[in-house]
Coordinates of N, CA and C in Angstrom, one line a residue:
M5 N 4.1 128.6 44.9 CA 4.3 128.8 43.4 C 4.1 130.3 43.2
K6 N 5.3 131.0 43.1 CA 5.4 132.4 42.8 C 4.7 132.6 41.2
K7 N 3.5 133.9 41.4 CA 2.8 134.0 40.1 C 3.6 134.8 39.2
F8 N 3.5 134.8 37.7 CA 4.5 135.7 37.2 C 3.2 136.8 36.9
T9 N 3.9 137.8 36.8 CA 3.2 139.2 36.5 C 4.0 140.1 35.8
I10 N 3.3 141.1 34.9 CA 4.3 141.7 34.1 C 3.5 143.2 34.3
N11 N 4.0 144.3 34.1 CA 3.5 145.6 34.2 C 2.7 145.7 33.3
K12 N 1.1 146.2 33.4 CA 0.1 146.4 32.7 C 0.4 146.9 31.6
Y13 N 1.2 148.2 31.6 CA 1.1 148.9 30.4 C 2.4 147.9 29.2
L14 N 3.1 147.2 29.9 CA 3.9 146.2 29.0 C 3.1 145.2 28.4
A15 N 1.9 144.8 28.8 CA 0.9 143.7 28.7 C 0.3 144.5 27.5
Y16 N -0.4 145.5 27.9 CA -0.9 145.9 26.5 C -0.1 146.0 25.5
V17 N 1.5 146.6 25.5 CA 1.9 146.9 24.6 C 2.2 145.5 23.9
I18 N 2.5 144.3 24.6 CA 3.1 142.6 24.0 C 1.5 142.4 23.3
G19 N 0.2 142.7 23.9 CA -0.9 142.5 23.2 C -0.9 142.9 22.0
I20 N -0.4 144.1 21.8 CA -0.7 144.7 20.5 C 0.1 144.3 19.2
I21 N 1.5 144.1 19.8 CA 2.5 143.3 18.9 C 1.8 142.0 18.6
F22 N 1.1 141.4 19.4 CA 1.1 140.0 19.2 C -0.3 140.0 18.3
F23 N -1.0 140.9 18.4 CA -2.4 141.2 17.1 C -2.3 141.5 16.0
F24 N -0.7 142.0 15.3 CA -0.3 142.6 14.4 C 0.7 141.5 13.8
F25 N 1.3 140.8 14.8 CA 1.8 139.6 14.4 C 0.7 138.6 13.9
L26 N -0.3 138.4 14.7 CA -1.0 137.1 14.3 C -1.9 137.8 12.9
W27 N -1.7 138.8 12.6 CA -2.4 139.6 11.7 C -1.2 139.2 10.3
W28 N 0.0 139.4 10.5 CA 1.0 139.3 9.3 C 0.9 137.6 8.9
I29 N 0.5 136.8 10.3 CA 0.6 135.4 10.0 C -0.2 135.0 8.8
I30 N -1.4 135.8 9.6 CA -2.9 135.0 9.0 C -2.7 135.6 6.8
S31 N -2.1 136.7 7.1 CA -1.8 137.4 5.4 C -0.7 136.5 4.8
L32 N 0.2 135.8 5.3 CA 1.2 134.9 4.8 C 0.6 133.8 4.4
I33 N -0.2 133.1 5.3 CA -0.8 131.9 5.2 C -2.2 132.2 3.8
I34 N -2.7 133.5 4.0 CA -3.7 133.5 2.6 C -3.1 133.8 1.2
D35 N -2.0 134.6 1.4 CA -0.8 134.6 0.7 C -1.7 135.5 -0.9
E36 N -2.4 136.6 -0.5 CA -3.3 137.2 -1.3 C -3.4 138.4 -0.7
R37 N -2.3 139.6 -0.4 CA -2.4 140.6 0.2 C -2.8 142.0 -0.5
V38 N -3.7 141.6 -1.5 CA -4.5 143.0 -1.8 C -5.5 142.5 -2.2
M39 N -5.9 141.6 -2.9 CA -7.6 141.3 -3.1 C -8.2 140.9 -1.8
I40 N -7.6 140.2 -0.5 CA -8.5 139.4 -0.1 C -8.1 140.1 1.5
F41 N -6.6 140.1 1.6 CA -5.9 140.0 3.2 C -4.6 140.8 3.0
P42 N -5.1 142.1 3.3 CA -3.4 142.9 3.1 C -2.7 142.6 3.8
D43 N -1.7 142.7 3.9 CA -0.6 142.6 5.6 C -0.6 144.0 6.1
P44 N -0.2 143.6 7.5 CA -0.1 145.1 8.4 C 0.8 145.9 7.9
Y45 N 1.8 146.3 7.0 CA 2.5 147.1 6.4 C 1.9 147.7 5.3
S46 N 1.4 147.3 4.4 CA 0.5 147.7 3.2 C -0.7 148.4 4.0
T47 N -1.3 148.2 4.7 CA -2.7 148.4 5.6 C -2.1 149.8 6.1
F48 N -1.0 149.9 7.1 CA -0.3 151.2 7.8 C 0.0 152.2 6.4
V49 N 0.4 151.9 5.3 CA 1.2 152.8 4.7 C -0.1 153.5 4.2
E50 N -1.4 152.6 3.7 CA -2.6 153.1 3.3 C -3.1 154.1 4.3
M51 N -3.3 153.6 5.4 CA -4.0 154.4 6.6 C -3.1 155.5 6.3
I52 N -2.1 156.1 6.6 CA -1.2 157.5 6.5 C -1.3 158.1 5.3
R53 N -1.8 157.5 4.1 CA -2.2 158.1 3.0 C -3.5 158.4 3.7
I54 N -4.2 157.7 4.1 CA -5.7 158.3 3.8 C -5.7 159.2 4.9
L55 N -5.1 159.5 5.9 CA -5.0 160.2 7.0 C -4.5 161.6 6.8
Q56 N -3.9 161.6 5.5 CA -3.5 163.1 4.8 C -4.7 163.6 3.9
T57 N -5.7 163.2 3.9 CA -6.7 163.8 3.4 C -7.9 164.5 4.0
S58 N -8.8 165.3 3.4 CA -9.8 166.2 4.2 C -10.9 165.1 4.6
Y59 N -11.0 164.2 3.6 CA -12.2 163.6 3.4 C -12.1 162.7 5.1
V60 N -11.4 161.7 4.7 CA -11.3 161.2 6.0 C -12.0 161.7 7.5
Y61 N -11.4 162.8 7.5 CA -11.8 163.5 8.5 C -13.6 163.7 9.4
K62 N -14.2 164.4 7.6 CA -15.3 164.5 7.6 C -16.1 163.1 7.6
C63 N -15.7 162.2 7.2 CA -16.3 160.9 7.0 C -16.4 160.5 8.9
F64 N -15.0 160.9 9.4 CA -15.0 160.2 10.9 C -16.2 161.1 11.8
A65 N -16.1 162.4 11.0 CA -17.0 163.4 12.0 C -18.1 163.1 11.9
N66 N -18.7 162.9 10.5 CA -20.7 162.5 10.3 C -20.7 160.7 11.4
S67 N -19.5 160.0 11.1 CA -19.9 158.9 11.9 C -20.0 159.0 13.2
L68 N -19.3 159.9 13.9 CA -19.1 160.1 15.2 C -20.3 160.9 15.9
S69 N -20.7 161.4 15.1 CA -22.0 162.4 15.3 C -23.0 161.5 15.2
R70 N -23.5 160.8 14.4 CA -24.7 159.6 14.8 C -24.4 159.0 15.7
L71 N -23.1 158.7 15.8 CA -22.9 157.3 16.9 C -23.2 158.2 18.5
L72 N -22.6 159.4 18.4 CA -23.1 159.8 19.5 C -24.5 160.5 20.3
I73 N -24.9 160.9 19.1 CA -26.9 161.0 19.1 C -27.3 160.0 19.4
G74 N -27.1 159.0 19.2 CA -28.1 157.7 19.3 C -27.3 156.8 20.6
F75 N -25.9 157.3 20.9 CA -26.0 156.8 21.7 C -26.1 157.7 23.3
G76 N -26.2 158.9 23.4 CA -27.0 159.8 24.1 C -28.0 159.2 24.4
I77 N -29.1 159.3 23.4 CA -30.6 158.7 23.5 C -30.3 157.8 24.4
S78 N -29.7 156.7 23.8 CA -29.8 155.1 24.5 C -29.2 155.6 25.7
F79 N -28.3 155.8 26.0 CA -27.5 156.3 27.9 C -28.8 156.5 28.5
I80 N -29.6 157.8 28.2 CA -30.7 158.6 29.0 C -31.9 157.2 29.2
L81 N -32.2 157.1 28.0 CA -33.2 155.4 28.3 C -33.0 154.7 29.0
A82 N -31.3 154.5 29.0 CA -31.2 153.0 29.9 C -31.0 153.1 31.1
L83 N -30.6 154.6 31.4 CA -30.0 155.2 32.7 C -31.9 155.2 33.6
I84 N -32.6 156.0 32.8 CA -34.0 155.8 33.6 C -34.8 154.5 33.9
F85 N -34.6 153.8 32.4 CA -35.1 152.5 33.0 C -34.3 151.5 33.8
G86 N -32.9 151.6 33.9 CA -32.5 151.0 34.9 C -32.3 151.3 36.1
I87 N -32.6 152.6 36.2 CA -33.0 152.8 37.7 C -34.4 152.3 38.5
I88 N -35.1 152.0 37.6 CA -36.3 151.9 37.8 C -36.5 150.4 38.1
A89 N -35.8 149.9 37.2 CA -36.1 148.2 37.3 C -34.8 148.1 38.5
G90 N -33.6 148.8 38.8 CA -33.2 148.4 40.1 C -33.7 148.4 41.3
N91 N -34.8 149.2 41.4 CA -35.1 149.8 42.7 C -36.5 148.9 42.7
S92 N -36.8 148.1 41.8 CA -38.2 147.3 41.9 C -38.0 146.0 41.1
L93 N -37.8 144.8 42.0 CA -38.0 143.8 41.2 C -39.2 143.2 40.6
T94 N -40.5 143.9 40.3 CA -41.3 143.4 40.0 C -41.5 144.0 38.5
L95 N -40.7 145.5 38.5 CA -40.6 146.1 36.9 C -39.6 145.5 36.4
K96 N -38.5 144.9 37.0 CA -37.2 144.4 36.0 C -37.6 143.2 35.4
R97 N -38.7 142.2 36.3 CA -38.9 140.9 35.7 C -40.1 141.3 34.3
I98 N -40.9 142.7 34.6 CA -41.5 142.8 33.2 C -41.0 143.3 32.4
F99 N -39.6 144.3 32.5 CA -39.1 144.7 31.4 C -38.2 143.7 30.8
T100 N -37.8 142.2 31.5 CA -36.9 141.3 31.0 C -37.2 141.0 29.6
P101 N -38.5 140.6 29.7 CA -38.6 139.7 27.9 C -38.4 140.8 26.9
T102 N -38.4 142.0 27.2 CA -38.2 143.4 26.1 C -36.9 142.9 25.9
I103 N -36.1 143.4 26.8 CA -34.4 143.6 26.9 C -34.0 142.1 26.2
V104 N -34.3 140.7 26.7 CA -34.1 139.8 25.8 C -34.2 139.9 24.6
S105 N -35.1 140.2 24.7 CA -36.2 140.2 23.0 C -34.9 141.5 21.8
L106 N -35.2 142.7 22.2 CA -34.1 143.6 21.8 C -32.4 142.9 21.8
K107 N -31.7 142.3 22.7 CA -30.4 141.5 22.6 C -30.7 140.2 21.5
S108 N -32.0 139.9 20.8 CA -31.6 138.9 20.2 C -32.5 138.8 19.0
I109 N -32.5 140.4 18.2 CA -33.5 140.5 17.0 C -32.2 140.6 16.1
P110 N -32.1 139.5 15.0 CA -31.3 140.1 14.3 C -30.8 141.3 13.7
T111 N -29.9 142.1 13.7 CA -29.5 143.3 13.4 C -29.7 143.9 11.9
A112 N -29.1 142.9 11.1 CA -29.1 143.2 9.7 C -30.6 143.6 8.9
S113 N -31.6 142.6 10.0 CA -32.7 142.9 9.3 C -33.3 143.9 9.6
L114 N -33.1 144.5 10.7 CA -33.6 145.9 11.2 C -33.2 147.3 10.9
V115 N -31.7 146.8 10.1 CA -31.2 147.7 9.2 C -32.5 148.2 8.2
F116 N -33.1 147.5 7.7 CA -33.8 147.4 6.2 C -34.9 148.1 6.7
L117 N -35.9 147.3 8.1 CA -36.8 147.9 8.2 C -36.6 149.6 8.9
F118 N -35.4 150.1 9.6 CA -34.9 151.6 10.3 C -34.9 152.0 8.4
L119 N -34.5 151.5 7.5 CA -34.3 152.3 6.2 C -35.5 152.8 5.9
V120 N -36.5 151.6 5.8 CA -37.7 152.4 4.9 C -38.4 153.2 6.1
L121 N -38.5 153.0 7.4 CA -39.5 153.9 8.4 C -38.8 155.6 8.5
V122 N -37.3 155.8 8.4 CA -36.6 156.8 8.6 C -35.8 157.2 7.6
G123 N -35.4 156.3 7.0 CA -34.0 156.7 5.8 C -33.2 156.2 6.2
A124 N -32.3 156.6 4.9 CA -30.8 156.3 5.2 C -30.0 157.3 6.3
K125 N -30.3 158.4 6.6 CA -29.6 159.2 7.2 C -29.8 158.9 8.8
N126 N -30.5 158.2 9.5 CA -30.9 158.1 10.5 C -31.3 156.8 10.7
A127 N -30.9 155.6 9.8 CA -31.3 154.0 10.3 C -30.1 154.2 11.1
P128 N -28.8 154.4 10.7 CA -28.0 153.9 11.6 C -27.8 154.5 13.0
I129 N -28.4 155.5 13.8 CA -28.5 156.3 14.7 C -29.8 155.0 15.8
L130 N -30.7 154.8 14.6 CA -31.8 154.1 15.7 C -30.9 152.5 15.8
M131 N -30.2 152.2 14.9 CA -29.4 151.0 15.3 C -28.5 151.3 16.5
V132 N -27.5 152.2 16.7 CA -26.8 152.2 17.9 C -27.5 152.5 18.9
I133 N -29.2 152.7 19.2 CA -29.8 152.9 20.0 C -30.1 151.5 20.8
L134 N -30.5 150.5 19.4 CA -31.5 149.3 19.8 C -29.7 148.6 20.4
I135 N -28.5 148.7 19.8 CA -27.9 148.5 20.3 C -27.2 148.2 21.7
S136 N -27.1 149.4 22.2 CA -26.2 149.8 23.1 C -27.3 149.9 24.4
F137 N -28.8 149.8 24.2 CA -29.3 150.2 25.2 C -29.5 149.2 26.2
P138 N -29.7 147.6 25.4 CA -29.7 146.7 26.8 C -28.4 146.4 27.4
I139 N -27.1 146.9 26.6 CA -26.2 146.3 27.3 C -25.9 147.3 28.5
L140 N -26.4 148.7 27.9 CA -26.1 150.0 29.3 C -27.1 149.7 30.7
Y141 N -28.5 149.1 30.0 CA -29.5 149.1 30.7 C -29.1 147.9 32.1
E142 N -28.0 146.8 31.6 CA -28.4 145.8 32.3 C -27.2 146.5 33.3
S143 N -26.3 147.0 32.6 CA -25.2 147.6 33.6 C -25.6 148.1 35.0
F144 N -26.6 149.3 34.5 CA -27.2 149.7 35.4 C -27.9 149.1 36.4
V145 N -28.7 148.0 36.1 CA -29.3 147.7 37.2 C -28.5 146.6 37.7
G146 N -27.3 145.9 37.2 CA -26.5 145.6 38.2 C -25.7 146.4 39.0
G147 N -25.6 147.7 38.8 CA -24.6 148.4 39.5 C -25.8 148.6 41.0
I148 N -26.8 149.3 40.7 CA -27.9 149.3 41.7 C -28.2 148.1 42.6
E149 N -28.0 146.9 42.0 CA -28.2 145.9 42.8 C -26.9 145.2 43.4
N150 N -25.7 145.5 42.8 CA -24.6 145.3 43.7 C -24.2 146.2 44.7
M151 N -25.0 147.4 45.1 CA -24.6 148.5 46.1 C -24.5 147.9 47.5
D152 N -23.5 148.8 48.2 CA -23.7 148.4 49.4 C -25.0 148.0 50.1
K153 N -25.2 147.0 51.3 CA -26.4 146.5 51.5 C -26.7 147.8 52.7
D154 N -25.8 148.2 53.5 CA -25.4 149.2 54.3 C -26.2 150.8 53.8
V155 N -25.9 151.0 52.5 CA -26.4 152.4 51.7 C -27.7 152.0 51.7
I156 N -28.4 150.8 51.5 CA -29.5 150.5 51.2 C -30.6 150.9 52.3
K157 N -30.3 150.3 53.0 CA -30.6 150.7 54.6 C -31.2 151.7 55.1
A158 N -29.9 152.9 54.6 CA -29.5 154.2 54.9 C -30.9 154.7 54.0
M159 N -30.8 154.7 52.8 CA -31.8 155.2 52.2 C -33.0 154.6 52.5
K160 N -33.7 153.5 53.0 CA -35.2 153.2 53.2 C -35.3 153.9 54.5
L161 N -34.1 154.2 55.7 CA -34.6 154.8 56.4 C -34.7 156.4 56.6
D162 N -34.0 157.1 55.7 CA -33.7 158.4 54.9 C -35.2 159.0 54.5
S163 N -35.4 160.0 55.4 CA -36.8 160.7 55.0 C -37.1 161.6 53.7
G164 N -36.1 161.7 53.2 CA -35.8 162.0 51.9 C -36.7 161.5 51.0
S165 N -36.9 162.1 49.5 CA -38.2 161.5 48.7 C -37.1 160.5 48.0
L166 N -37.9 159.6 47.0 CA -37.2 158.6 46.3 C -36.1 159.2 45.0
L167 N -36.9 160.3 44.2 CA -35.6 161.0 43.6 C -34.2 161.8 44.4
R168 N -34.9 162.4 45.4 CA -34.0 162.8 46.1 C -32.2 161.8 46.9
N169 N -32.7 160.8 46.8 CA -32.2 159.2 47.1 C -31.6 158.9 45.7
V170 N -32.3 159.2 44.7 CA -31.6 158.8 43.5 C -30.8 159.5 42.9
F171 N -31.1 160.6 42.6 CA -30.2 161.6 42.2 C -28.6 162.2 43.4
F172 N -29.2 161.7 44.6 CA -27.8 162.2 45.2 C -27.1 160.8 45.9
I173 N -27.8 159.6 45.7 CA -27.0 158.7 46.2 C -26.6 158.0 45.5
Q174 N -27.9 157.3 44.7 CA -27.8 156.1 43.5 C -26.8 156.5 42.5
I175 N -26.8 157.5 41.5 CA -26.7 157.9 40.7 C -24.8 158.1 40.9
P176 N -24.3 158.6 42.0 CA -22.9 158.9 42.2 C -22.2 157.6 42.2
L177 N -22.9 156.8 43.1 CA -22.6 155.2 43.5 C -22.4 154.6 42.2
L178 N -23.2 155.4 41.2 CA -23.4 154.2 40.0 C -22.2 154.5 38.9
I179 N -21.4 155.7 39.1 CA -20.6 156.5 38.1 C -19.7 155.0 37.6
P180 N -19.1 154.5 38.2 CA -18.2 153.1 37.9 C -18.6 152.4 37.0
Y181 N -20.2 152.1 37.2 CA -20.9 151.3 36.3 C -21.6 151.9 35.0
L182 N -21.9 153.1 35.3 CA -21.9 153.9 34.2 C -20.6 153.6 33.2
L183 N -19.8 153.8 33.4 CA -18.5 154.2 32.8 C -17.9 152.8 32.2
V184 N -18.4 151.7 32.7 CA -18.2 150.3 32.5 C -19.5 150.0 31.9
G185 N -20.2 150.6 31.5 CA -21.3 150.2 30.2 C -21.3 151.0 29.4
I186 N -20.6 152.0 29.6 CA -20.2 152.9 28.6 C -19.1 152.1 27.3
T187 N -17.9 151.8 28.4 CA -17.2 150.9 27.5 C -17.5 149.4 26.6
S188 N -18.5 148.8 27.5 CA -18.8 147.6 27.0 C -19.8 147.6 25.8
S189 N -20.0 148.7 25.4 CA -21.3 148.9 23.9 C -20.7 150.0 23.3
F190 N -19.9 150.7 23.8 CA -19.1 151.7 22.5 C -18.7 151.3 21.6
A191 N -17.9 150.2 21.5 CA -17.3 149.8 20.2 C -18.3 148.9 19.6
L192 N -18.8 148.2 20.2 CA -19.8 147.3 19.5 C -20.7 148.6 18.8
S193 N -21.4 149.0 19.4 CA -22.3 150.5 18.7 C -21.5 151.3 17.5
F194 N -20.2 151.4 17.6 CA -19.4 151.9 16.7 C -19.7 151.3 15.4
K195 N -19.4 149.9 15.9 CA -19.2 148.6 14.7 C -20.4 148.6 14.1
I196 N -21.6 148.8 14.7 CA -22.7 148.7 14.4 C -23.4 149.8 13.5
E197 N -23.0 151.2 14.1 CA -23.4 152.0 13.3 C -22.3 152.2 11.9
I198 N -21.6 151.8 11.6 CA -20.5 151.8 10.3 C -21.2 150.4 9.7
M199 N -21.5 149.6 10.0 CA -22.5 148.3 9.2 C -24.0 149.0 8.8
A200 N -24.2 149.9 9.3 CA -25.8 150.3 9.2 C -25.6 151.4 7.8
E201 N -24.5 152.1 8.0 CA -23.9 152.9 7.0 C -23.9 152.4 5.4
I202 N -23.0 151.3 5.7 CA -22.6 150.2 4.4 C -24.2 149.4 3.9
L203 N -24.7 149.2 4.8 CA -25.8 148.5 4.3 C -26.6 149.3 3.6
T204 N -27.3 150.4 4.2 CA -28.0 151.3 3.5 C -27.8 152.2 2.5
G205 N -26.4 152.1 2.2 CA -25.8 152.8 1.0 C -26.0 154.6 0.9
D206 N -25.9 154.8 2.1 CA -26.1 156.1 2.7 C -25.2 157.0 2.1
T207 N -25.5 158.1 0.9 CA -24.8 158.8 0.3 C -23.8 160.0 1.0
R208 N -24.5 160.1 2.3 CA -23.4 161.3 3.1 C -22.3 160.2 3.1
S209 N -21.4 161.6 3.7 CA -20.1 161.0 4.2 C -19.7 160.4 5.2
G210 N -19.1 159.3 5.5 CA -19.3 158.5 6.7 C -18.4 157.5 6.7
I211 N -17.7 156.9 7.5 CA -16.9 155.4 7.9 C -17.1 154.6 6.8
G212 N -18.7 154.2 7.2 CA -18.9 153.4 6.3 C -19.6 153.5 4.8
S213 N -19.7 154.6 4.6 CA -19.7 155.3 2.9 C -18.4 155.3 2.6
A214 N -17.7 155.4 3.4 CA -15.9 155.2 2.5 C -15.7 154.1 2.2
I215 N -16.0 152.9 3.4 CA -15.6 151.8 3.4 C -16.5 150.9 1.7
L216 N -17.4 151.6 2.0 CA -18.1 150.9 0.7 C -18.1 151.5 -0.9
G217 N -17.8 153.1 -0.8 CA -17.0 153.5 -1.8 C -15.3 152.9 -2.2
A218 N -15.0 152.8 -1.7 CA -13.6 151.8 -1.7 C -13.8 150.7 -2.6
Q219 N -14.8 150.1 -1.9 CA -15.1 148.8 -2.7 C -15.1 148.6 -3.8
I220 N -16.3 149.8 -3.9 CA -17.1 149.8 -5.1 C -15.7 150.6 -6.3
N221 N -15.2 151.5 -5.9 CA -14.1 152.3 -6.8 C -12.9 150.9 -7.5
N222 N -12.7 150.0 -6.2 CA -11.5 149.1 -6.6 C -11.9 148.2 -6.0
P223 N -12.8 147.3 -6.3 CA -13.3 146.0 -5.5 C -11.8 144.9 -5.6
T224 N -10.6 145.2 -6.2 CA -9.8 144.1 -6.1 C -8.8 144.6 -5.5
D225 N -9.3 145.4 -4.6 CA -8.1 146.1 -3.7 C -8.9 146.2 -2.2
M226 N -8.3 145.4 -1.5 CA -8.9 145.5 0.0 C -8.3 146.2 0.9
T227 N -6.9 147.0 0.6 CA -6.5 147.7 1.3 C -7.1 148.9 2.1
P228 N -7.6 149.7 1.3 CA -8.4 150.8 1.8 C -9.1 150.4 2.8
I229 N -10.0 149.3 2.7 CA -11.0 148.9 3.8 C -10.2 148.8 4.6
F230 N -9.2 147.8 4.9 CA -8.7 147.7 6.0 C -7.9 149.2 6.6
A231 N -7.9 150.0 6.2 CA -7.3 151.2 6.2 C -8.2 151.7 7.6
Y232 N -9.4 151.8 6.4 CA -10.5 152.5 7.3 C -10.7 152.0 8.7
S233 N -10.8 150.4 8.5 CA -11.3 149.8 9.3 C -9.9 150.2 10.6
L234 N -8.7 150.0 10.3 CA -7.7 150.1 11.3 C -7.8 151.4 12.0
I235 N -8.4 152.7 11.3 CA -8.5 153.9 12.0 C -9.6 153.5 13.0
V236 N -10.4 153.1 12.9 CA -11.7 152.6 13.8 C -11.2 152.0 15.1
I237 N -10.5 151.2 14.8 CA -9.4 150.3 15.6 C -9.1 151.1 16.9
I238 N -7.9 151.5 16.0 CA -7.0 152.4 17.2 C -8.2 153.9 17.9
F239 N -9.0 154.3 17.3 CA -9.7 155.3 18.0 C -10.6 154.6 19.1
V240 N -11.4 153.4 18.9 CA -12.0 152.2 20.1 C -10.9 152.0 20.8
L241 N -9.6 151.7 20.5 CA -8.7 151.1 21.5 C -8.3 152.7 22.4
I242 N -8.4 153.8 21.8 CA -7.5 154.8 22.5 C -8.8 154.9 23.8
V243 N -9.9 155.4 23.2 CA -11.3 155.9 24.6 C -11.3 154.3 25.1
S244 N -11.5 152.9 24.7 CA -11.5 152.4 25.8 C -10.3 152.2 26.7
L245 N -8.9 152.4 26.8 CA -7.9 152.7 27.8 C -8.5 153.8 28.4
L246 N -8.4 154.7 27.8 CA -9.0 155.6 28.8 C -9.9 155.8 29.4
T247 N -11.1 155.6 29.3 CA -12.4 155.1 30.0 C -12.3 154.4 31.0
K248 N -11.2 153.1 30.7 CA -10.8 152.0 31.8 C -9.9 152.7 32.8
F249 N -8.7 153.8 32.3 CA -8.5 154.6 33.4 C -9.5 155.7 34.1
I250 N -10.1 156.0 33.4 CA -10.9 156.9 34.6 C -11.9 155.9 35.8
V251 N -12.0 154.6 35.2 CA -12.6 153.6 35.8 C -12.1 153.4 37.1
N252 N -10.6 152.8 37.1 CA -9.9 152.3 38.0 C -9.8 153.7 39.3
K253 N -9.4 154.9 38.3 CA -9.2 156.0 39.6 C -10.9 156.2 40.2
I254 N -12.1 156.1 39.7 CA -13.4 156.6 40.5 C -13.3 155.3 41.6
K255 N -12.7 154.0 40.9 CA -13.3 152.7 42.1 C -12.2 153.0 43.1
K256 N -11.1 153.7 43.0 CA -10.3 153.7 43.9 C -10.4 154.8 45.1
K257 N -11.3 156.0 44.5 CA -12.1 156.9 45.2 C -13.0 156.2 46.2
Y258 N -13.9 155.8 45.3 CA -14.7 154.9 46.1 C -14.6 153.9 47.0
D259 N -13.4 153.3 47.0 CA -13.2 151.9 47.6 C -13.8 150.8 47.1
I260 N -14.0 150.8 45.4 CA -15.1 149.6 44.9 C -13.8 148.8 44.5
G261 N -14.0 147.2 44.6 CA -13.2 146.6 44.2 C -13.2 146.0 43.0
N262 N -12.1 145.9 42.6 CA -12.1 145.5 40.8 C -12.7 144.3 40.4

């Protein structure tokens, strides 16, 4: 039986159309397009209006800067501990209970803990670190464990130091896994960062602060909240597609199977 396949870009377009169609159907079923569930058209019109103001760009820049700070710290820590655990089964087993615990802790409860410990300004940054670290760590460990066995044997026979092998052999071969880990955790981290801004009630500008402000200013209109959310979705979708494109290019370069 012949397989049914379509162009991958066409598949993405169909997926986007289906998403908006499903959104529209739900809005019709709920039949309350302002107070509860705005339809795609109303949301898009409101998004265009918001994008014409300077406030949204300030909010987005502040949220993105917090995200990048937390994500950068998490990336470095995950890379260090991931390489250590990937090269030592014993240390991997020692780290496992901590990683599982970090993945299992309710995020909402930690927002309030971080709010007390470091204040509203830095709580979202710590939340990003907490959420992205386990995902990145497992991607890096998995990347080392899935390396070509011949490469591992060659490293053991090489008279070079462990650090030399890590920096000049393992890390270059880890690049596709690094990008996959970033893709897997970036969207979730951004979502958690925005949620933390809302829960902390931070007065500094941020997408979460803008959503909270829209709800407080007009609690009977959900359209601005949906519009801010759509802006984030579009941004994350673009980043994800770009990252996937780069990952595929690198996989072809290193002849790594998809």
